Amino acid sequence: MSPRITELLADLRRYAESGVLYAPTAADLLRKHLAAGLDLDPELCAGEATGYSQRVLYSGPSHSVLALTWMPGQQTSIHDHIAWCVVGVLEGCELDEVFRLWRVPGKRRRYLVPDGQTTSTAGRVTMLQPPHEDIHRVSNPGRTRAVSLHIYGADITANGSSSINRVFGEAVLDEPPLGARPVTWREPAGPPAP
């Protein structure tokens, strides 16, 4: 691993051991290291034609660090996470589309409605912090590969090397159905359909 990645991993472990590793402190550390020229070894940046690639750089009880590579047009499913997440883009750009879950009272079916989006380019750091709804989809809208570093506030190897808590298969609508209200996926889906 490159010396700068080794330094970042050491700083994260030091913060974790001191009990001060949270999304905001991890984001500050990642910003500092990106500004200092954080880079990844070429083999950690290789893309795959079948979908985005993910490489675990570190996983321990308090946090995990992954390198993700996205080729043009690749995207995740709509999902949320098991823990907070900090993302720093090293190369290219990533589009993060956020969704809100809606349901018409008395009905079982739920819908996803877009609730904003952010395009991040090299050097930008963003955060997701459950338990607030963090339902989103990430993609590479660019013409070249995108490479990002993800820091999760959990040992993702305990979840099959994935930070994904839940994948959402609900229909995506441009706007909520008439009479619908925002709900959390933690709420029961409602009464069974007649």
Short mmCIF file of N, CA and C in Angstrom, two decimals:
data_model
loop_
_atom_site.label_atom_id
_atom_site.label_comp_id
_atom_site.label_asym_id
_atom_site.label_seq_id
_atom_site.Cartn_x
_atom_site.Cartn_y
_atom_site.Cartn_z
N MET A 1 0.84 -1.19 0.00
CA MET A 1 0.00 0.00 0.00
C MET A 1 0.87 1.24 0.00
N SER A 2 0.35 2.30 -0.58
CA SER A 2 1.11 3.55 -0.65
C SER A 2 1.32 4.10 0.76
N PRO A 3 2.40 4.87 0.95
CA PRO A 3 2.67 5.44 2.28
C PRO A 3 1.52 6.31 2.79
N ARG A 4 0.86 7.05 1.91
CA ARG A 4 -0.22 7.93 2.37
C ARG A 4 -1.44 7.13 2.84
N ILE A 5 -1.73 6.02 2.18
CA ILE A 5 -2.83 5.16 2.64
C ILE A 5 -2.46 4.56 3.99
N THR A 6 -1.22 4.12 4.12
CA THR A 6 -0.75 3.56 5.39
C THR A 6 -0.90 4.58 6.51
N GLU A 7 -0.56 5.84 6.23
CA GLU A 7 -0.71 6.92 7.22
C GLU A 7 -2.18 7.13 7.59
N LEU A 8 -3.06 7.15 6.58
CA LEU A 8 -4.48 7.33 6.85
C LEU A 8 -5.01 6.20 7.72
N LEU A 9 -4.66 4.96 7.38
CA LEU A 9 -5.12 3.81 8.16
C LEU A 9 -4.63 3.89 9.60
N ALA A 10 -3.38 4.32 9.79
CA ALA A 10 -2.82 4.47 11.14
C ALA A 10 -3.56 5.57 11.91
N ASP A 11 -3.85 6.69 11.25
CA ASP A 11 -4.59 7.77 11.91
C ASP A 11 -5.99 7.31 12.32
N LEU A 12 -6.66 6.57 11.44
CA LEU A 12 -8.00 6.07 11.75
C LEU A 12 -7.96 5.12 12.95
N ARG A 13 -6.97 4.22 12.97
CA ARG A 13 -6.85 3.30 14.10
C ARG A 13 -6.58 4.05 15.40
N ARG A 14 -5.74 5.07 15.32
CA ARG A 14 -5.42 5.88 16.51
C ARG A 14 -6.69 6.58 17.03
N TYR A 15 -7.48 7.15 16.13
CA TYR A 15 -8.74 7.79 16.53
C TYR A 15 -9.69 6.76 17.15
N ALA A 16 -9.76 5.58 16.54
CA ALA A 16 -10.65 4.53 17.05
C ALA A 16 -10.22 4.10 18.46
N GLU A 17 -8.93 3.91 18.65
CA GLU A 17 -8.42 3.51 19.96
C GLU A 17 -8.65 4.58 21.02
N SER A 18 -8.70 5.84 20.61
CA SER A 18 -8.95 6.95 21.53
C SER A 18 -10.44 7.19 21.75
N GLY A 19 -11.29 6.47 21.02
CA GLY A 19 -12.73 6.62 21.17
C GLY A 19 -13.31 7.85 20.50
N VAL A 20 -12.60 8.41 19.53
CA VAL A 20 -13.09 9.63 18.87
C VAL A 20 -13.30 9.45 17.37
N LEU A 21 -13.45 8.19 16.92
CA LEU A 21 -13.68 7.95 15.50
C LEU A 21 -15.18 7.93 15.22
N TYR A 22 -15.67 9.01 14.64
CA TYR A 22 -17.06 9.17 14.23
C TYR A 22 -17.04 9.68 12.79
N ALA A 23 -18.19 9.76 12.16
CA ALA A 23 -18.24 10.23 10.77
C ALA A 23 -17.56 11.59 10.60
N PRO A 24 -17.84 12.60 11.44
CA PRO A 24 -17.19 13.90 11.22
C PRO A 24 -15.67 13.87 11.39
N THR A 25 -15.17 13.10 12.36
CA THR A 25 -13.71 13.05 12.54
C THR A 25 -13.06 12.25 11.41
N ALA A 26 -13.74 11.18 10.95
CA ALA A 26 -13.22 10.42 9.82
C ALA A 26 -13.20 11.28 8.56
N ALA A 27 -14.24 12.11 8.38
CA ALA A 27 -14.30 13.00 7.22
C ALA A 27 -13.17 14.02 7.27
N ASP A 28 -12.91 14.58 8.44
CA ASP A 28 -11.80 15.54 8.58
C ASP A 28 -10.47 14.89 8.24
N LEU A 29 -10.25 13.67 8.74
CA LEU A 29 -9.00 12.96 8.43
C LEU A 29 -8.87 12.69 6.93
N LEU A 30 -9.96 12.24 6.32
CA LEU A 30 -9.91 11.94 4.89
C LEU A 30 -9.65 13.21 4.07
N ARG A 31 -10.29 14.32 4.44
CA ARG A 31 -10.02 15.59 3.74
C ARG A 31 -8.55 15.97 3.84
N LYS A 32 -8.00 15.85 5.04
CA LYS A 32 -6.58 16.18 5.26
C LYS A 32 -5.67 15.33 4.38
N HIS A 33 -5.94 14.03 4.33
CA HIS A 33 -5.09 13.15 3.54
C HIS A 33 -5.30 13.34 2.03
N LEU A 34 -6.52 13.62 1.60
CA LEU A 34 -6.76 13.91 0.18
C LEU A 34 -6.02 15.18 -0.24
N ALA A 35 -6.06 16.20 0.61
CA ALA A 35 -5.36 17.46 0.31
C ALA A 35 -3.85 17.27 0.24
N ALA A 36 -3.35 16.26 0.96
CA ALA A 36 -1.91 15.99 0.97
C ALA A 36 -1.48 15.07 -0.19
N GLY A 37 -2.44 14.70 -1.05
CA GLY A 37 -2.09 13.89 -2.22
C GLY A 37 -2.30 12.40 -2.03
N LEU A 38 -3.31 12.01 -1.27
CA LEU A 38 -3.62 10.60 -1.05
C LEU A 38 -3.79 9.90 -2.40
N ASP A 39 -3.15 8.76 -2.54
CA ASP A 39 -3.28 7.99 -3.77
C ASP A 39 -3.35 6.51 -3.44
N LEU A 40 -3.79 5.73 -4.41
CA LEU A 40 -3.89 4.28 -4.25
C LEU A 40 -2.97 3.60 -5.24
N ASP A 41 -2.48 2.43 -4.86
CA ASP A 41 -1.69 1.64 -5.79
C ASP A 41 -2.56 1.28 -6.99
N PRO A 42 -1.98 1.21 -8.20
CA PRO A 42 -2.78 0.94 -9.41
C PRO A 42 -3.66 -0.31 -9.33
N GLU A 43 -3.18 -1.38 -8.70
CA GLU A 43 -3.99 -2.60 -8.64
C GLU A 43 -5.26 -2.41 -7.79
N LEU A 44 -5.26 -1.42 -6.92
CA LEU A 44 -6.45 -1.14 -6.11
C LEU A 44 -7.46 -0.29 -6.86
N CYS A 45 -7.07 0.22 -8.02
CA CYS A 45 -7.95 1.10 -8.82
C CYS A 45 -8.50 0.42 -10.06
N ALA A 46 -8.15 -0.84 -10.27
CA ALA A 46 -8.60 -1.53 -11.48
C ALA A 46 -10.11 -1.69 -11.48
N GLY A 47 -10.72 -1.41 -12.61
CA GLY A 47 -12.17 -1.56 -12.75
C GLY A 47 -12.52 -2.91 -13.34
N GLU A 48 -13.80 -3.26 -13.27
CA GLU A 48 -14.29 -4.51 -13.82
C GLU A 48 -15.48 -4.21 -14.72
N ALA A 49 -15.60 -4.92 -15.82
CA ALA A 49 -16.69 -4.68 -16.77
C ALA A 49 -18.04 -5.10 -16.21
N THR A 50 -18.07 -6.04 -15.27
CA THR A 50 -19.32 -6.60 -14.78
C THR A 50 -20.00 -5.76 -13.70
N GLY A 51 -19.31 -4.80 -13.14
CA GLY A 51 -19.88 -3.96 -12.09
C GLY A 51 -18.78 -3.28 -11.30
N TYR A 52 -19.17 -2.36 -10.44
CA TYR A 52 -18.15 -1.65 -9.67
C TYR A 52 -17.36 -2.64 -8.83
N SER A 53 -16.09 -2.33 -8.60
CA SER A 53 -15.24 -3.23 -7.82
C SER A 53 -14.98 -2.63 -6.45
N GLN A 54 -14.83 -3.51 -5.49
CA GLN A 54 -14.66 -3.11 -4.10
C GLN A 54 -13.50 -3.90 -3.51
N ARG A 55 -12.57 -3.21 -2.87
CA ARG A 55 -11.43 -3.86 -2.24
C ARG A 55 -11.31 -3.40 -0.79
N VAL A 56 -11.30 -4.35 0.13
CA VAL A 56 -11.18 -4.03 1.55
C VAL A 56 -9.71 -3.75 1.86
N LEU A 57 -9.42 -2.53 2.33
CA LEU A 57 -8.06 -2.16 2.72
C LEU A 57 -7.82 -2.41 4.20
N TYR A 58 -8.87 -2.27 4.99
CA TYR A 58 -8.77 -2.52 6.43
C TYR A 58 -10.16 -2.82 6.95
N SER A 59 -10.24 -3.77 7.87
CA SER A 59 -11.49 -4.04 8.56
C SER A 59 -11.17 -4.45 9.98
N GLY A 60 -11.80 -3.78 10.93
CA GLY A 60 -11.60 -4.07 12.34
C GLY A 60 -12.89 -3.82 13.09
N PRO A 61 -12.89 -4.00 14.40
CA PRO A 61 -14.12 -3.88 15.18
C PRO A 61 -14.82 -2.53 15.06
N SER A 62 -14.07 -1.46 14.90
CA SER A 62 -14.67 -0.12 14.92
C SER A 62 -14.91 0.49 13.55
N HIS A 63 -14.19 0.02 12.54
CA HIS A 63 -14.33 0.65 11.22
C HIS A 63 -13.72 -0.22 10.12
N SER A 64 -14.07 0.11 8.90
CA SER A 64 -13.54 -0.56 7.71
C SER A 64 -13.22 0.51 6.67
N VAL A 65 -12.22 0.22 5.84
CA VAL A 65 -11.83 1.14 4.77
C VAL A 65 -11.80 0.35 3.47
N LEU A 66 -12.49 0.86 2.46
CA LEU A 66 -12.57 0.19 1.17
C LEU A 66 -12.22 1.13 0.04
N ALA A 67 -11.65 0.57 -1.01
CA ALA A 67 -11.43 1.31 -2.26
C ALA A 67 -12.47 0.79 -3.25
N LEU A 68 -13.21 1.70 -3.87
CA LEU A 68 -14.21 1.32 -4.87
C LEU A 68 -13.86 1.96 -6.20
N THR A 69 -14.01 1.19 -7.26
CA THR A 69 -13.76 1.69 -8.61
C THR A 69 -15.02 1.47 -9.44
N TRP A 70 -15.41 2.53 -10.13
CA TRP A 70 -16.61 2.52 -10.95
C TRP A 70 -16.21 2.85 -12.38
N MET A 71 -16.56 2.01 -13.33
CA MET A 71 -16.37 2.33 -14.73
C MET A 71 -17.58 3.17 -15.17
N PRO A 72 -17.47 3.90 -16.29
CA PRO A 72 -18.58 4.75 -16.73
C PRO A 72 -19.90 3.97 -16.80
N GLY A 73 -20.95 4.57 -16.24
CA GLY A 73 -22.28 3.98 -16.29
C GLY A 73 -22.59 2.97 -15.19
N GLN A 74 -21.60 2.53 -14.45
CA GLN A 74 -21.88 1.55 -13.40
C GLN A 74 -22.56 2.21 -12.21
N GLN A 75 -23.42 1.43 -11.53
CA GLN A 75 -24.13 1.97 -10.38
C GLN A 75 -24.47 0.86 -9.39
N THR A 76 -24.80 1.27 -8.18
CA THR A 76 -25.26 0.34 -7.16
C THR A 76 -26.77 0.17 -7.29
N SER A 77 -27.30 -0.78 -6.57
CA SER A 77 -28.74 -0.85 -6.37
C SER A 77 -29.10 0.28 -5.40
N ILE A 78 -30.38 0.53 -5.21
CA ILE A 78 -30.81 1.50 -4.19
C ILE A 78 -30.73 0.77 -2.85
N HIS A 79 -30.01 1.36 -1.90
CA HIS A 79 -29.70 0.67 -0.65
C HIS A 79 -29.47 1.65 0.50
N ASP A 80 -29.31 1.10 1.69
CA ASP A 80 -28.83 1.89 2.82
C ASP A 80 -27.70 1.10 3.49
N HIS A 81 -27.16 1.64 4.58
CA HIS A 81 -25.95 1.07 5.17
C HIS A 81 -26.14 0.61 6.61
N ILE A 82 -25.23 -0.26 7.04
CA ILE A 82 -25.25 -0.78 8.41
C ILE A 82 -24.65 0.20 9.41
N ALA A 83 -23.97 1.22 8.93
CA ALA A 83 -23.28 2.17 9.81
C ALA A 83 -23.03 3.47 9.06
N TRP A 84 -22.47 4.46 9.76
CA TRP A 84 -22.11 5.70 9.09
C TRP A 84 -21.07 5.41 8.02
N CYS A 85 -21.00 6.32 7.06
CA CYS A 85 -20.07 6.15 5.94
C CYS A 85 -19.51 7.51 5.55
N VAL A 86 -18.22 7.54 5.27
CA VAL A 86 -17.56 8.73 4.75
C VAL A 86 -16.94 8.33 3.42
N VAL A 87 -17.17 9.14 2.39
CA VAL A 87 -16.67 8.85 1.05
C VAL A 87 -15.81 10.00 0.56
N GLY A 88 -14.63 9.67 0.05
CA GLY A 88 -13.76 10.66 -0.57
C GLY A 88 -13.43 10.22 -1.98
N VAL A 89 -13.67 11.09 -2.95
CA VAL A 89 -13.40 10.76 -4.36
C VAL A 89 -11.95 11.09 -4.67
N LEU A 90 -11.23 10.12 -5.21
CA LEU A 90 -9.84 10.30 -5.58
C LEU A 90 -9.68 10.64 -7.06
N GLU A 91 -10.60 10.10 -7.87
CA GLU A 91 -10.49 10.26 -9.33
C GLU A 91 -11.87 10.18 -9.96
N GLY A 92 -12.12 10.97 -10.99
CA GLY A 92 -13.40 10.93 -11.69
C GLY A 92 -14.50 11.60 -10.90
N CYS A 93 -15.74 11.15 -11.14
CA CYS A 93 -16.87 11.73 -10.40
C CYS A 93 -17.88 10.65 -10.06
N GLU A 94 -18.60 10.89 -8.98
CA GLU A 94 -19.65 9.99 -8.53
C GLU A 94 -20.93 10.78 -8.33
N LEU A 95 -22.04 10.19 -8.75
CA LEU A 95 -23.36 10.78 -8.54
C LEU A 95 -24.03 10.00 -7.42
N ASP A 96 -24.45 10.71 -6.38
CA ASP A 96 -25.14 10.10 -5.24
C ASP A 96 -26.59 10.59 -5.27
N GLU A 97 -27.51 9.69 -5.56
CA GLU A 97 -28.94 10.01 -5.61
C GLU A 97 -29.60 9.53 -4.32
N VAL A 98 -30.24 10.44 -3.61
CA VAL A 98 -30.89 10.13 -2.34
C VAL A 98 -32.39 9.93 -2.59
N PHE A 99 -32.98 8.97 -1.88
CA PHE A 99 -34.40 8.65 -2.03
C PHE A 99 -35.11 8.70 -0.69
N ARG A 100 -36.40 8.97 -0.75
CA ARG A 100 -37.26 8.97 0.44
C ARG A 100 -38.32 7.91 0.22
N LEU A 101 -38.67 7.17 1.26
CA LEU A 101 -39.67 6.12 1.19
C LEU A 101 -41.04 6.71 1.57
N TRP A 102 -42.07 6.41 0.75
CA TRP A 102 -43.42 6.94 0.95
C TRP A 102 -44.43 5.79 0.95
N ARG A 103 -45.55 6.02 1.66
CA ARG A 103 -46.65 5.05 1.67
C ARG A 103 -47.96 5.79 1.87
N VAL A 104 -49.00 5.34 1.17
CA VAL A 104 -50.35 5.87 1.37
C VAL A 104 -50.90 5.18 2.62
N PRO A 105 -51.38 5.95 3.62
CA PRO A 105 -51.92 5.33 4.83
C PRO A 105 -52.98 4.28 4.51
N GLY A 106 -52.89 3.15 5.20
CA GLY A 106 -53.84 2.06 4.99
C GLY A 106 -53.47 1.13 3.85
N LYS A 107 -52.46 1.49 3.08
CA LYS A 107 -52.01 0.65 1.97
C LYS A 107 -50.67 0.01 2.35
N ARG A 108 -50.40 -1.13 1.78
CA ARG A 108 -49.18 -1.87 2.09
C ARG A 108 -48.00 -1.42 1.22
N ARG A 109 -48.28 -1.08 -0.01
CA ARG A 109 -47.20 -0.78 -0.97
C ARG A 109 -46.50 0.52 -0.63
N ARG A 110 -45.17 0.49 -0.75
CA ARG A 110 -44.36 1.69 -0.52
C ARG A 110 -43.67 2.07 -1.83
N TYR A 111 -43.26 3.34 -1.90
CA TYR A 111 -42.65 3.87 -3.11
C TYR A 111 -41.40 4.66 -2.73
N LEU A 112 -40.47 4.71 -3.65
CA LEU A 112 -39.29 5.56 -3.48
C LEU A 112 -39.45 6.80 -4.36
N VAL A 113 -39.10 7.95 -3.80
CA VAL A 113 -39.17 9.20 -4.54
C VAL A 113 -37.81 9.90 -4.40
N PRO A 114 -37.22 10.38 -5.50
CA PRO A 114 -35.93 11.09 -5.39
C PRO A 114 -36.04 12.26 -4.42
N ASP A 115 -34.97 12.44 -3.62
CA ASP A 115 -34.96 13.48 -2.59
C ASP A 115 -33.66 14.29 -2.65
N GLY A 116 -33.07 14.36 -3.83
CA GLY A 116 -31.86 15.15 -4.00
C GLY A 116 -30.73 14.31 -4.56
N GLN A 117 -29.73 15.01 -5.05
CA GLN A 117 -28.55 14.33 -5.58
C GLN A 117 -27.34 15.23 -5.45
N THR A 118 -26.18 14.59 -5.39
CA THR A 118 -24.92 15.30 -5.28
C THR A 118 -23.92 14.67 -6.23
N THR A 119 -23.22 15.50 -6.99
CA THR A 119 -22.13 15.01 -7.82
C THR A 119 -20.83 15.39 -7.13
N SER A 120 -20.01 14.40 -6.86
CA SER A 120 -18.73 14.63 -6.19
C SER A 120 -17.59 14.35 -7.15
N THR A 121 -16.64 15.26 -7.21
CA THR A 121 -15.45 15.09 -8.03
C THR A 121 -14.24 14.92 -7.12
N ALA A 122 -13.09 14.68 -7.72
CA ALA A 122 -11.87 14.41 -6.96
C ALA A 122 -11.64 15.46 -5.88
N GLY A 123 -11.39 14.98 -4.67
CA GLY A 123 -11.12 15.86 -3.54
C GLY A 123 -12.30 16.08 -2.63
N ARG A 124 -13.51 15.77 -3.09
CA ARG A 124 -14.70 16.01 -2.26
C ARG A 124 -14.94 14.85 -1.30
N VAL A 125 -15.36 15.20 -0.08
CA VAL A 125 -15.67 14.22 0.95
C VAL A 125 -17.13 14.42 1.38
N THR A 126 -17.89 13.33 1.46
CA THR A 126 -19.29 13.39 1.89
C THR A 126 -19.52 12.35 3.00
N MET A 127 -20.65 12.51 3.71
CA MET A 127 -20.99 11.61 4.82
C MET A 127 -22.43 11.13 4.73
N LEU A 128 -22.66 9.92 5.19
CA LEU A 128 -24.00 9.37 5.42
C LEU A 128 -24.02 8.93 6.88
N GLN A 129 -25.09 9.29 7.60
CA GLN A 129 -25.13 8.96 9.02
C GLN A 129 -26.47 8.38 9.44
N PRO A 130 -26.61 7.04 9.46
CA PRO A 130 -27.81 6.47 10.06
C PRO A 130 -27.82 6.83 11.55
N PRO A 131 -28.92 6.85 12.27
CA PRO A 131 -30.14 6.17 11.87
C PRO A 131 -31.03 6.99 10.95
N HIS A 132 -30.63 8.20 10.60
CA HIS A 132 -31.42 8.94 9.62
C HIS A 132 -31.46 8.12 8.34
N GLU A 133 -32.54 8.21 7.64
CA GLU A 133 -32.64 7.44 6.39
C GLU A 133 -31.47 7.81 5.48
N ASP A 134 -30.79 6.82 5.02
CA ASP A 134 -29.66 7.05 4.12
C ASP A 134 -29.84 6.20 2.86
N ILE A 135 -31.05 6.19 2.35
CA ILE A 135 -31.37 5.40 1.16
C ILE A 135 -30.81 6.13 -0.05
N HIS A 136 -29.95 5.45 -0.80
CA HIS A 136 -29.33 6.12 -1.94
C HIS A 136 -28.85 5.12 -2.98
N ARG A 137 -28.45 5.67 -4.12
CA ARG A 137 -27.84 4.91 -5.22
C ARG A 137 -26.64 5.72 -5.69
N VAL A 138 -25.52 5.05 -5.90
CA VAL A 138 -24.30 5.72 -6.35
C VAL A 138 -23.96 5.22 -7.75
N SER A 139 -23.53 6.15 -8.61
CA SER A 139 -23.17 5.77 -9.98
C SER A 139 -22.02 6.64 -10.47
N ASN A 140 -21.45 6.21 -11.59
CA ASN A 140 -20.42 6.99 -12.27
C ASN A 140 -21.04 7.54 -13.55
N PRO A 141 -21.40 8.83 -13.57
CA PRO A 141 -22.00 9.42 -14.76
C PRO A 141 -20.97 9.91 -15.77
N GLY A 142 -19.70 9.78 -15.43
CA GLY A 142 -18.64 10.33 -16.27
C GLY A 142 -18.23 9.42 -17.42
N ARG A 143 -17.21 9.86 -18.14
CA ARG A 143 -16.69 9.11 -19.30
C ARG A 143 -15.43 8.33 -18.96
N THR A 144 -14.90 8.55 -17.75
CA THR A 144 -13.70 7.83 -17.30
C THR A 144 -14.02 7.15 -15.98
N ARG A 145 -13.13 6.31 -15.52
CA ARG A 145 -13.39 5.60 -14.26
C ARG A 145 -13.44 6.58 -13.09
N ALA A 146 -14.12 6.16 -12.05
CA ALA A 146 -14.16 6.91 -10.80
C ALA A 146 -13.59 6.01 -9.71
N VAL A 147 -12.77 6.58 -8.85
CA VAL A 147 -12.18 5.83 -7.74
C VAL A 147 -12.48 6.59 -6.46
N SER A 148 -12.96 5.88 -5.45
CA SER A 148 -13.27 6.53 -4.18
C SER A 148 -12.86 5.65 -3.01
N LEU A 149 -12.63 6.30 -1.90
CA LEU A 149 -12.29 5.63 -0.65
C LEU A 149 -13.48 5.75 0.27
N HIS A 150 -13.91 4.64 0.86
CA HIS A 150 -15.07 4.61 1.74
C HIS A 150 -14.63 4.15 3.12
N ILE A 151 -15.01 4.91 4.14
CA ILE A 151 -14.74 4.55 5.52
C ILE A 151 -16.09 4.30 6.18
N TYR A 152 -16.27 3.10 6.74
CA TYR A 152 -17.52 2.73 7.40
C TYR A 152 -17.29 2.57 8.90
N GLY A 153 -18.26 2.96 9.70
CA GLY A 153 -18.15 2.85 11.15
C GLY A 153 -18.57 1.49 11.66
N ALA A 154 -18.11 0.43 11.01
CA ALA A 154 -18.42 -0.94 11.42
C ALA A 154 -17.44 -1.89 10.75
N ASP A 155 -17.37 -3.09 11.28
CA ASP A 155 -16.58 -4.15 10.67
C ASP A 155 -17.45 -4.79 9.60
N ILE A 156 -17.24 -4.42 8.35
CA ILE A 156 -18.12 -4.94 7.29
C ILE A 156 -17.88 -6.41 7.00
N THR A 157 -16.74 -6.97 7.43
CA THR A 157 -16.52 -8.40 7.19
C THR A 157 -17.52 -9.24 7.98
N ALA A 158 -18.11 -8.67 9.03
CA ALA A 158 -19.15 -9.36 9.78
C ALA A 158 -20.45 -9.41 9.00
N ASN A 159 -20.52 -8.68 7.89
CA ASN A 159 -21.71 -8.60 7.04
C ASN A 159 -21.40 -9.11 5.64
N GLY A 160 -20.49 -10.07 5.54
CA GLY A 160 -20.14 -10.63 4.24
C GLY A 160 -19.37 -9.67 3.35
N SER A 161 -18.52 -8.82 3.94
CA SER A 161 -17.72 -7.82 3.22
C SER A 161 -18.58 -6.79 2.49
N SER A 162 -19.74 -6.52 3.04
CA SER A 162 -20.61 -5.51 2.46
C SER A 162 -21.07 -4.54 3.54
N SER A 163 -21.17 -3.29 3.17
CA SER A 163 -21.69 -2.27 4.08
C SER A 163 -23.19 -2.10 3.92
N ILE A 164 -23.77 -2.83 2.99
CA ILE A 164 -25.19 -2.66 2.68
C ILE A 164 -26.06 -3.33 3.74
N ASN A 165 -26.98 -2.56 4.28
CA ASN A 165 -27.93 -3.05 5.27
C ASN A 165 -29.15 -3.66 4.57
N ARG A 166 -29.65 -2.94 3.58
CA ARG A 166 -30.87 -3.36 2.91
C ARG A 166 -30.88 -2.83 1.48
N VAL A 167 -31.36 -3.64 0.53
CA VAL A 167 -31.56 -3.22 -0.85
C VAL A 167 -33.05 -2.97 -1.04
N PHE A 168 -33.38 -1.85 -1.67
CA PHE A 168 -34.78 -1.45 -1.84
C PHE A 168 -35.23 -1.75 -3.27
N GLY A 169 -36.31 -2.52 -3.39
CA GLY A 169 -36.84 -2.87 -4.71
C GLY A 169 -38.14 -2.16 -5.03
N GLU A 170 -38.54 -1.22 -4.17
CA GLU A 170 -39.79 -0.50 -4.41
C GLU A 170 -39.71 0.31 -5.71
N ALA A 171 -40.88 0.55 -6.30
CA ALA A 171 -40.95 1.36 -7.52
C ALA A 171 -40.47 2.78 -7.23
N VAL A 172 -39.77 3.37 -8.20
CA VAL A 172 -39.30 4.75 -8.07
C VAL A 172 -40.25 5.64 -8.87
N LEU A 173 -40.84 6.62 -8.18
CA LEU A 173 -41.76 7.57 -8.80
C LEU A 173 -41.15 8.96 -8.78
N ASP A 174 -41.58 9.82 -9.70
CA ASP A 174 -41.08 11.20 -9.72
C ASP A 174 -41.56 12.00 -8.53
N GLU A 175 -42.78 11.69 -8.06
CA GLU A 175 -43.32 12.38 -6.88
C GLU A 175 -44.21 11.41 -6.12
N PRO A 176 -44.46 11.68 -4.84
CA PRO A 176 -45.26 10.75 -4.04
C PRO A 176 -46.69 10.64 -4.54
N PRO A 177 -47.32 9.48 -4.36
CA PRO A 177 -48.73 9.33 -4.72
C PRO A 177 -49.59 10.27 -3.86
N LEU A 178 -50.73 10.63 -4.37
CA LEU A 178 -51.67 11.50 -3.65
C LEU A 178 -52.01 10.88 -2.29
N GLY A 179 -51.88 11.66 -1.24
CA GLY A 179 -52.20 11.21 0.11
C GLY A 179 -51.09 10.45 0.81
N ALA A 180 -49.99 10.21 0.13
CA ALA A 180 -48.89 9.45 0.74
C ALA A 180 -48.16 10.30 1.78
N ARG A 181 -47.52 9.61 2.70
CA ARG A 181 -46.69 10.30 3.68
C ARG A 181 -45.33 9.61 3.73
N PRO A 182 -44.30 10.37 4.11
CA PRO A 182 -42.98 9.73 4.22
C PRO A 182 -42.99 8.73 5.38
N VAL A 183 -42.33 7.61 5.17
CA VAL A 183 -42.22 6.58 6.21
C VAL A 183 -40.76 6.13 6.28
N THR A 184 -40.46 5.42 7.32
CA THR A 184 -39.15 4.81 7.44
C THR A 184 -39.28 3.33 7.14
N TRP A 185 -38.24 2.71 6.64
CA TRP A 185 -38.32 1.28 6.36
C TRP A 185 -38.47 0.49 7.65
N ARG A 186 -38.19 1.13 8.78
CA ARG A 186 -38.31 0.45 10.07
C ARG A 186 -39.78 0.28 10.49
N GLU A 187 -40.67 1.07 9.88
CA GLU A 187 -42.10 0.96 10.18
C GLU A 187 -42.68 -0.25 9.47
N PRO A 188 -43.66 -0.91 10.09
CA PRO A 188 -44.32 -2.02 9.39
C PRO A 188 -44.91 -1.52 8.07
N ALA A 189 -44.99 -2.40 7.11
CA ALA A 189 -45.47 -2.02 5.78
C ALA A 189 -46.96 -1.68 5.77
N GLY A 190 -47.70 -2.04 6.78
CA GLY A 190 -49.13 -1.73 6.80
C GLY A 190 -49.95 -2.99 6.69
N PRO A 191 -51.27 -2.84 6.63
CA PRO A 191 -52.14 -4.02 6.58
C PRO A 191 -51.97 -4.76 5.25
N PRO A 192 -52.24 -6.06 5.27
CA PRO A 192 -52.15 -6.80 4.01
C PRO A 192 -53.20 -6.30 3.02
N ALA A 193 -52.88 -6.40 1.76
CA ALA A 193 -53.81 -5.97 0.71
C ALA A 193 -55.04 -6.88 0.74
N PRO A 194 -56.25 -6.30 0.54
CA PRO A 194 -57.49 -7.11 0.57
C PRO A 194 -57.55 -8.08 -0.60
#
